[in-house]
Coordinates of C-alpha atoms and ligand atoms in Angstrom, one line a residue:
M152 CA 17.0 -26.2 14.2
K153 CA 17.2 -24.8 10.7
K154 CA 15.6 -21.5 10.0
F155 CA 12.4 -21.6 8.0
M156 CA 12.8 -21.2 4.5
D157 CA 16.3 -19.6 4.3
E158 CA 18.6 -19.5 1.3
N159 CA 19.2 -23.3 1.9
F160 CA 15.5 -24.4 1.9
L161 CA 15.2 -27.9 0.9
L162 CA 19.0 -28.3 0.6
Q163 CA 20.0 -30.6 3.2
T164 CA 23.6 -31.3 2.3
E165 CA 26.6 -29.1 1.4
T166 CA 26.8 -30.5 -2.0
A167 CA 23.1 -29.9 -2.6
Q168 CA 23.8 -26.3 -1.5
K169 CA 26.7 -26.0 -3.9
L170 CA 24.7 -27.5 -6.8
Y171 CA 21.8 -25.3 -6.2
H172 CA 23.6 -21.8 -5.7
E173 CA 26.6 -22.3 -8.1
H174 CA 24.5 -24.0 -10.9
A175 CA 20.8 -24.3 -10.7
A176 CA 19.9 -20.8 -9.4
K177 CA 21.5 -18.9 -12.3
M178 CA 19.8 -20.8 -15.1
P179 CA 17.0 -19.0 -16.9
I180 CA 13.6 -20.5 -16.9
F181 CA 12.2 -22.4 -20.1
D182 CA 8.5 -22.6 -19.2
Y183 CA 7.3 -24.9 -22.0
H184 CA 3.8 -25.5 -20.7
C185 CA 1.4 -23.2 -18.8
H186 CA -1.9 -21.5 -19.0
I187 CA -1.3 -18.0 -18.4
S188 CA -3.0 -15.7 -20.6
P189 CA -1.3 -14.2 -23.9
K190 CA -3.7 -11.3 -23.9
E191 CA -2.6 -10.1 -20.4
I192 CA 1.1 -10.4 -21.7
A193 CA 0.2 -8.6 -24.9
E194 CA -1.4 -5.9 -22.7
D195 CA 1.2 -5.9 -20.1
K196 CA -1.4 -6.0 -17.6
T197 CA -1.0 -4.6 -14.0
F198 CA -2.6 -5.5 -10.8
D199 CA -4.4 -3.2 -8.4
N200 CA -3.7 -5.8 -5.4
I201 CA -2.3 -9.1 -4.5
T202 CA -5.8 -10.8 -4.6
Q203 CA -6.1 -10.2 -8.4
I204 CA -2.7 -11.8 -9.1
W205 CA -3.1 -14.5 -6.4
L206 CA -6.5 -15.6 -5.8
Y207 CA -8.5 -14.9 -9.1
G208 CA -8.5 -18.2 -10.9
D209 CA -6.4 -20.1 -8.6
H210 CA -8.5 -23.3 -7.9
Y211 CA -5.5 -24.7 -5.7
K212 CA -6.3 -22.0 -3.3
W213 CA -10.0 -22.2 -3.6
R214 CA -9.9 -25.9 -2.7
A215 CA -7.8 -25.3 0.4
M216 CA -10.1 -22.3 1.6
R217 CA -13.3 -24.4 1.0
T218 CA -11.7 -27.3 3.0
N219 CA -10.9 -24.8 5.8
G220 CA -14.6 -23.9 5.9
V221 CA -14.5 -20.7 3.9
D222 CA -17.6 -19.8 2.1
E223 CA -17.6 -19.7 -1.7
R224 CA -18.4 -15.9 -1.7
Y225 CA -14.7 -15.5 -0.6
C226 CA -13.4 -17.8 -3.2
T227 CA -15.2 -17.3 -6.5
G228 CA -18.0 -15.0 -5.3
D229 CA -18.5 -11.3 -4.9
A230 CA -16.5 -10.5 -1.6
S231 CA -14.2 -7.6 -2.0
D232 CA -10.6 -8.3 -3.0
W233 CA -9.6 -7.4 0.7
E234 CA -12.2 -9.8 2.1
K235 CA -10.8 -12.5 -0.1
F236 CA -7.2 -11.9 0.9
E237 CA -8.2 -11.8 4.6
K238 CA -9.9 -15.3 4.2
W239 CA -6.8 -16.6 2.4
A240 CA -4.5 -15.2 5.0
E241 CA -6.9 -17.2 7.7
T242 CA -6.3 -20.1 5.8
V243 CA -2.6 -20.2 5.4
P244 CA -1.6 -21.2 8.6
H245 CA -3.9 -24.4 8.2
T246 CA -2.2 -25.3 5.0
L247 CA 1.0 -26.4 6.8
R248 CA 2.5 -29.2 5.0
N249 CA 0.5 -28.5 1.8
P250 CA 2.7 -27.2 -1.0
L251 CA 0.5 -24.1 -0.9
Y252 CA 2.4 -23.4 2.3
H253 CA 5.6 -23.2 0.6
W254 CA 4.5 -21.6 -2.6
T255 CA 2.8 -18.8 -0.8
H256 CA 5.9 -17.9 1.1
L257 CA 8.3 -18.5 -1.7
E258 CA 6.2 -16.2 -4.0
L259 CA 6.2 -13.5 -1.2
K260 CA 9.8 -13.8 -0.9
K261 CA 10.9 -14.0 -4.5
F262 CA 8.7 -11.2 -5.9
F263 CA 8.1 -8.8 -3.0
G264 CA 11.0 -9.4 -0.7
I265 CA 8.7 -10.3 2.1
D266 CA 10.2 -12.6 4.8
K267 CA 7.1 -12.6 7.0
V268 CA 5.0 -15.6 7.5
L269 CA 1.3 -14.8 6.1
S270 CA -1.3 -15.3 8.9
P271 CA -4.4 -13.2 10.2
D272 CA -1.8 -11.2 12.2
T273 CA 0.3 -10.2 9.2
A274 CA -2.4 -10.0 6.7
K275 CA -2.8 -6.2 6.7
E276 CA 0.8 -5.3 6.5
I277 CA 1.4 -7.9 3.8
W278 CA -1.5 -6.6 1.9
D279 CA -0.4 -3.0 1.9
E280 CA 3.3 -4.0 1.1
C281 CA 2.4 -6.2 -1.9
N282 CA -0.2 -3.7 -3.0
A283 CA 2.3 -0.7 -2.9
K284 CA 4.7 -2.7 -5.1
L285 CA 2.2 -3.9 -7.6
T286 CA 1.1 -0.4 -8.1
S287 CA 4.4 1.1 -8.3
G288 CA 4.8 1.0 -11.9
S289 CA 7.3 -1.8 -12.0
Y290 CA 5.1 -4.9 -11.3
S291 CA 3.4 -5.5 -14.7
C292 CA 3.3 -9.0 -15.9
R293 CA 6.1 -8.6 -18.2
D294 CA 8.2 -7.1 -15.1
I295 CA 7.3 -10.1 -13.1
I296 CA 8.2 -12.4 -16.2
R297 CA 11.6 -10.6 -16.4
M298 CA 12.3 -10.8 -12.5
A299 CA 11.9 -14.6 -12.7
N300 CA 14.5 -14.7 -15.5
V301 CA 12.3 -16.4 -17.8
D302 CA 13.5 -17.1 -21.3
T303 CA 10.7 -18.8 -23.1
I304 CA 7.0 -19.4 -22.3
C305 CA 4.7 -21.7 -24.1
T306 CA 0.9 -21.0 -23.6
T307 CA -2.0 -23.3 -24.3
D308 CA -4.2 -22.5 -27.1
D309 CA -7.3 -23.8 -28.9
P310 CA -6.9 -24.5 -32.8
V311 CA -9.8 -21.8 -33.3
D312 CA -7.5 -19.0 -31.6
N313 CA -6.6 -16.4 -33.8
L314 CA -3.2 -15.8 -31.9
E315 CA -3.3 -12.1 -32.2
H316 CA -1.9 -11.7 -28.8
H317 CA 1.1 -13.9 -29.6
R318 CA 1.7 -11.6 -32.7
A319 CA 1.2 -8.5 -30.8
I320 CA 3.7 -9.6 -28.1
K321 CA 6.2 -10.4 -30.7
E322 CA 5.8 -7.1 -32.5
S323 CA 6.2 -5.3 -29.4
G324 CA 9.8 -6.5 -29.1
F325 CA 9.4 -8.2 -25.7
E326 CA 12.6 -10.1 -25.1
V327 CA 11.0 -13.2 -23.7
K328 CA 9.8 -15.7 -26.4
V329 CA 6.0 -16.3 -26.0
L330 CA 5.0 -18.9 -28.2
P331 CA 1.5 -20.7 -28.7
A332 CA 0.9 -24.5 -28.1
W333 CA -1.8 -26.3 -29.7
R334 CA -4.3 -28.0 -27.7
P335 CA -7.1 -29.4 -29.7
D336 CA -9.2 -31.4 -26.9
K337 CA -12.4 -29.8 -28.0
A338 CA -12.0 -31.4 -31.5
M339 CA -12.3 -34.8 -29.8
M340 CA -15.1 -34.1 -27.3
V341 CA -17.7 -36.0 -29.4
E342 CA -19.4 -37.2 -26.1
D343 CA -21.4 -34.0 -26.1
K344 CA -23.0 -33.5 -29.5
D345 CA -24.1 -30.0 -29.1
F346 CA -20.7 -28.8 -27.9
F347 CA -18.9 -30.6 -30.6
N348 CA -21.1 -29.4 -33.3
D349 CA -20.7 -25.7 -32.1
Y350 CA -17.0 -26.2 -32.1
V351 CA -17.0 -27.5 -35.7
D352 CA -18.9 -24.5 -36.6
Q353 CA -16.2 -22.3 -35.0
L354 CA -13.5 -24.2 -36.7
A355 CA -15.1 -23.9 -40.1
E356 CA -15.1 -20.2 -39.6
A357 CA -11.5 -19.9 -38.2
A358 CA -10.2 -22.2 -41.0
N359 CA -12.5 -20.6 -43.7
V360 CA -13.4 -24.3 -44.8
E361 CA -16.9 -25.7 -45.3
I362 CA -17.1 -28.6 -43.0
D363 CA -19.5 -31.2 -44.5
S364 CA -17.3 -34.4 -44.0
F365 CA -14.8 -35.8 -41.8
D366 CA -12.2 -35.2 -44.6
A367 CA -13.0 -31.4 -44.6
F368 CA -13.0 -31.5 -40.7
M369 CA -9.3 -32.8 -40.9
V370 CA -8.4 -30.1 -43.8
A371 CA -9.7 -27.4 -41.5
L372 CA -7.6 -28.7 -38.5
D373 CA -4.7 -29.1 -40.7
K374 CA -4.8 -25.5 -42.1
R375 CA -4.9 -24.2 -38.2
H376 CA -2.1 -26.5 -37.5
Q377 CA -0.2 -24.7 -40.3
F378 CA -1.4 -21.3 -39.1
F379 CA 0.0 -22.1 -35.5
H380 CA 3.2 -23.2 -37.2
D381 CA 3.6 -20.0 -39.1
N382 CA 3.2 -18.3 -35.8
G383 CA 6.1 -20.3 -34.0
C384 CA 4.2 -23.1 -32.5
R385 CA 6.1 -26.3 -32.3
L386 CA 4.5 -28.0 -29.5
S387 CA 0.9 -29.6 -28.8
D388 CA -0.7 -30.9 -25.7
H389 CA -3.5 -33.2 -25.0
G390 CA -5.6 -33.4 -21.8
L391 CA -6.9 -37.0 -21.7
D392 CA -8.6 -39.3 -19.3
T393 CA -6.5 -42.2 -20.9
A394 CA -4.9 -42.9 -24.2
F395 CA -7.4 -44.0 -27.0
A396 CA -6.2 -46.6 -29.4
E397 CA -9.3 -48.6 -30.6
D398 CA -9.2 -50.1 -34.1
Y399 CA -11.4 -48.3 -36.6
S400 CA -11.9 -48.1 -40.3
E401 CA -12.0 -45.0 -42.5
A402 CA -15.7 -45.8 -43.2
E403 CA -16.7 -46.0 -39.7
I404 CA -15.0 -42.6 -39.0
N405 CA -17.0 -41.0 -41.9
A406 CA -20.1 -42.4 -40.6
I407 CA -19.4 -41.5 -37.1
F408 CA -18.8 -38.0 -38.1
D409 CA -21.9 -37.8 -40.2
K410 CA -24.0 -39.1 -37.4
I411 CA -22.8 -36.4 -34.9
R412 CA -23.2 -33.6 -37.5
S413 CA -26.8 -34.7 -38.0
L414 CA -27.1 -34.1 -34.1
K415 CA -27.4 -37.9 -33.1
N416 CA -25.8 -39.2 -30.0
L417 CA -22.8 -41.6 -30.6
S418 CA -22.5 -44.9 -28.8
A419 CA -19.5 -45.4 -26.3
T420 CA -17.8 -47.6 -28.9
E421 CA -18.1 -44.8 -31.6
I422 CA -16.9 -42.1 -29.2
L423 CA -13.8 -44.4 -28.5
K424 CA -13.2 -45.0 -32.3
F425 CA -13.5 -41.4 -33.1
K426 CA -11.1 -40.1 -30.3
S427 CA -8.7 -43.0 -31.3
C428 CA -8.6 -41.7 -34.7
M429 CA -8.1 -38.0 -33.7
L430 CA -5.2 -38.8 -31.4
Y431 CA -3.4 -40.9 -34.1
E432 CA -4.4 -38.1 -36.9
F433 CA -3.0 -35.4 -34.3
G434 CA 0.3 -37.4 -34.0
I435 CA 0.7 -37.6 -37.9
M436 CA 0.0 -33.7 -38.0
D437 CA 2.7 -32.8 -35.3
N438 CA 5.2 -35.2 -37.1
S439 CA 4.7 -33.7 -40.4
R440 CA 5.7 -30.2 -39.1
G441 CA 8.4 -31.4 -36.6
W442 CA 6.7 -30.6 -33.6
T443 CA 6.9 -32.0 -30.0
Q444 CA 3.6 -33.8 -28.7
Q445 CA 2.7 -33.7 -25.0
F446 CA 0.0 -36.0 -23.2
H447 CA -1.3 -34.9 -19.9
I448 CA -3.1 -38.1 -18.7
G449 CA -5.2 -39.2 -15.9
A450 CA -7.4 -36.4 -14.5
Q451 CA -11.0 -37.1 -13.5
R452 CA -12.6 -33.8 -14.2
N453 CA -15.8 -31.9 -12.8
N454 CA -16.7 -34.4 -10.2
N455 CA -19.1 -32.1 -8.5
T456 CA -22.1 -31.5 -10.8
R457 CA -23.7 -29.1 -8.4
L458 CA -20.7 -26.8 -8.3
F459 CA -19.9 -27.4 -11.9
N460 CA -23.3 -26.0 -13.0
K461 CA -22.7 -23.0 -10.8
L462 CA -19.0 -22.3 -11.3
G463 CA -18.0 -24.0 -14.6
P464 CA -14.7 -26.2 -15.2
D465 CA -11.4 -25.5 -13.7
T466 CA -12.7 -24.3 -10.4
G467 CA -11.3 -27.0 -8.1
F468 CA -13.5 -30.2 -8.5
D469 CA -11.1 -32.4 -10.5
S470 CA -9.2 -35.3 -8.8
I471 CA -7.0 -38.2 -9.8
G472 CA -8.5 -40.7 -12.2
D473 CA -7.7 -44.5 -12.5
V474 CA -8.3 -45.5 -16.0
P475 CA -6.0 -48.2 -17.3
V476 CA -3.7 -46.6 -19.7
A477 CA -0.7 -48.9 -20.5
A478 CA -2.1 -51.1 -23.4
P479 CA -3.7 -48.2 -25.4
L480 CA -0.8 -45.8 -24.7
A481 CA 1.7 -48.5 -26.1
K482 CA -0.8 -49.3 -29.1
L483 CA -1.0 -45.5 -30.1
L484 CA 2.7 -44.8 -29.9
N485 CA 3.6 -48.3 -31.6
R486 CA 1.5 -47.4 -34.4
L487 CA 3.0 -44.1 -35.0
D488 CA 6.4 -45.7 -34.5
L489 CA 5.7 -48.4 -37.1
E490 CA 5.0 -45.8 -39.7
D491 CA 7.9 -43.8 -38.6
K492 CA 5.8 -41.0 -37.6
L493 CA 6.5 -40.8 -34.0
S494 CA 7.4 -37.4 -32.9
K495 CA 9.4 -36.2 -29.8
T496 CA 6.8 -37.0 -27.0
I497 CA 6.4 -36.0 -23.3
L498 CA 4.1 -38.3 -21.1
Y499 CA 2.7 -36.9 -17.9
N500 CA 0.7 -39.0 -15.5
L501 CA -1.6 -37.7 -12.8
N502 CA -2.0 -41.1 -11.0
P503 CA 1.4 -41.7 -8.9
R504 CA 0.5 -45.5 -9.0
D505 CA 1.7 -45.1 -12.6
N506 CA 4.9 -43.4 -12.2
E507 CA 7.1 -46.7 -13.2
L508 CA 4.5 -47.5 -16.0
Y509 CA 5.3 -44.3 -17.6
A510 CA 9.0 -44.3 -16.9
T511 CA 9.1 -47.6 -18.5
M512 CA 6.8 -46.8 -21.4
I513 CA 9.1 -44.2 -22.8
G514 CA 11.9 -46.7 -23.0
N515 CA 10.0 -48.6 -25.4
F516 CA 10.2 -45.9 -27.9
Q517 CA 13.6 -44.2 -27.6
D518 CA 15.3 -44.7 -31.2
G519 CA 18.5 -42.9 -30.7
S520 CA 17.5 -40.1 -33.0
V521 CA 17.5 -37.4 -30.2
P522 CA 18.7 -37.6 -26.5
G523 CA 15.6 -38.3 -24.5
K524 CA 13.3 -38.4 -27.4
M525 CA 10.5 -39.9 -25.2
Q526 CA 10.2 -38.0 -22.0
Y527 CA 8.6 -38.7 -18.8
G528 CA 7.1 -35.4 -17.7
S529 CA 7.7 -33.7 -14.5
G530 CA 5.3 -34.2 -11.4
W531 CA 2.0 -32.4 -12.4
W532 CA -0.9 -30.8 -10.8
F533 CA -1.6 -32.9 -7.6
L534 CA 1.9 -34.3 -8.0
D535 CA 3.6 -31.0 -8.3
Q536 CA 5.1 -31.1 -4.8
K537 CA 8.1 -32.1 -3.0
D538 CA 7.1 -35.9 -2.6
G539 CA 5.7 -35.9 -6.0
M540 CA 8.6 -34.5 -7.6
E541 CA 11.0 -36.8 -5.9
K542 CA 8.9 -39.9 -6.8
Q543 CA 8.9 -38.6 -10.5
M544 CA 12.5 -38.2 -10.5
N545 CA 13.4 -41.4 -8.8
A546 CA 11.2 -43.5 -11.1
L547 CA 13.0 -41.8 -14.1
S548 CA 16.4 -42.4 -12.5
N549 CA 15.9 -45.9 -11.8
L550 CA 14.2 -46.8 -15.1
G551 CA 15.6 -44.1 -17.6
L552 CA 18.1 -41.3 -17.8
L553 CA 17.5 -38.5 -15.4
S554 CA 20.5 -36.5 -17.1
R555 CA 18.3 -36.3 -20.4
F556 CA 15.2 -35.1 -18.4
V557 CA 13.7 -31.6 -19.9
G558 CA 12.7 -30.6 -16.5
M559 CA 10.2 -28.5 -14.9
L560 CA 7.3 -26.5 -16.3
T561 CA 4.9 -24.4 -14.2
D562 CA 1.5 -25.7 -15.7
S563 CA 0.2 -22.5 -14.0
R564 CA -2.6 -19.8 -14.6
S565 CA -0.7 -17.2 -12.3
F566 CA 2.5 -14.9 -13.1
L567 CA 3.8 -15.6 -9.7
S568 CA 4.2 -19.5 -10.2
Y569 CA 7.7 -19.3 -11.5
T570 CA 9.0 -20.0 -8.1
R571 CA 7.8 -23.5 -8.8
H572 CA 10.9 -23.9 -11.0
E573 CA 13.0 -22.9 -7.9
Y574 CA 11.1 -25.4 -5.8
F575 CA 11.8 -28.1 -8.4
R576 CA 15.4 -27.3 -8.6
R577 CA 16.0 -27.3 -4.9
T578 CA 14.5 -30.7 -5.0
L579 CA 16.7 -31.9 -7.8
C580 CA 19.9 -30.6 -6.3
N581 CA 18.8 -32.2 -2.8
L582 CA 18.3 -35.6 -4.4
L583 CA 21.8 -35.6 -6.0
G584 CA 23.3 -33.9 -2.8
N585 CA 22.1 -36.9 -0.7
D586 CA 23.4 -39.4 -3.1
V587 CA 27.0 -37.8 -3.2
E588 CA 27.0 -37.7 0.7
N589 CA 26.0 -41.3 0.8
G590 CA 28.7 -42.3 -1.5
E591 CA 26.2 -43.6 -4.1
I592 CA 27.5 -41.2 -6.9
P593 CA 30.9 -39.6 -7.2
A594 CA 31.5 -36.0 -5.9
N595 CA 32.4 -35.0 -9.3
M596 CA 31.3 -31.4 -9.3
E597 CA 31.8 -30.7 -12.8
L598 CA 29.8 -33.6 -14.0
L599 CA 26.8 -32.9 -11.4
G600 CA 26.9 -29.3 -12.1
E601 CA 26.5 -29.7 -15.7
M602 CA 23.9 -32.3 -15.2
V603 CA 21.9 -29.8 -13.1
E604 CA 22.3 -27.0 -15.6
N605 CA 21.0 -29.3 -18.3
I606 CA 18.1 -30.3 -16.4
C607 CA 17.1 -26.9 -15.3
Y608 CA 17.4 -25.2 -18.8
N609 CA 19.9 -26.6 -21.5
N610 CA 18.0 -29.9 -22.1
A611 CA 14.8 -28.1 -22.7
K612 CA 16.4 -25.6 -24.9
S613 CA 18.0 -28.2 -27.3
Y614 CA 15.0 -30.6 -27.1
F615 CA 12.4 -28.1 -28.2
N616 CA 14.7 -26.2 -30.5
F617 CA 12.1 -23.2 -31.0
Ligands
ZN110 ZN1 -1.6 -27.9 -18.3

């Protein structure tokens, strides 16, 4: 029997162990998509206790706690930090075989040097040990980022954001690059006329443009895009149910914009046409400044109205959607490609039924200009675990070039999530190790070691070229 989570965790073969310990482990982390707060990095926030860094805002953990019968009071409610931690510790033994079990213990080990398994029996000593470290003066969020050997971070930011925190971080001389990423989802949310109009007003103010037409709306967005560019942004991201690529005319879009600005509801077709236009225009914008674009496709969000009304979005009531995607995605990418305006692109799917669909879609638009110009992104959200990562890498290996993969990203809201890169790296090395032991690929450690180092860091570094 193997020891639980020792140094060879997930590394089943000698080759895998060699690849991980001699190649993967030493590489810095290039975290090109996450949701951590630039404000907290700018302020170099510290934490009074483990609940603040672990359970505030972590909807993965809340979901498991609710499933385990824990009252909302201990997830998002007014229970004390200790009470919340106690309920999490009670839940952890029930998370066996869920990635939370692995993440929890990887984080305790990596950042706090704790080898114990979290349960009600160990809750108090782990609480005390973590809190002593967190309040020791060497566990600020920048310290944690340094401990994880992070080299670059891209946050997720709205076009109206003034990016003051990114500038403050840069001016402070922090050695880790913390760059903004452009996420203009709100500029497409025309299904809610009040929300959209409120957003257009915010945009008008941020861009200092009077928005009285669709053209003015685009001028304002383009000014913000340039502002993001001036602040080091080279990457966009879109969260979408599916891709949108309905035909439309300029006149139709102008009329749709005027209609929503006069506070009238749009029809389903009008919404689709507007979103299609925006995705294309954002693609053109990204291309004009040499950015990379990312599409996170396939979440079905806010499914529980009662709890959405109480707790808001991103609180653990989203799941995998099943809207068809192949035809509109190909049409959108093809339109940009026909005009020679298709940027480097990363596609992420949330429905695992679509793995092979995405892995083949990228092949349609590889044009030899850059290695791996079109990327099939790493297992994301519900697929961000051993099985999901293996399936994503197997689909990419079978249908594309794994060696050109830009690898893992945390997509996290927590500073302790950098262990997900370790989890990914171990899984990658294990896949390659098994192939070697099976005689399916040569035991050429130079070739394999280089490939591992590239997927862990070098590919992303040269691909994004920040
Ligand atoms: Zn994300």
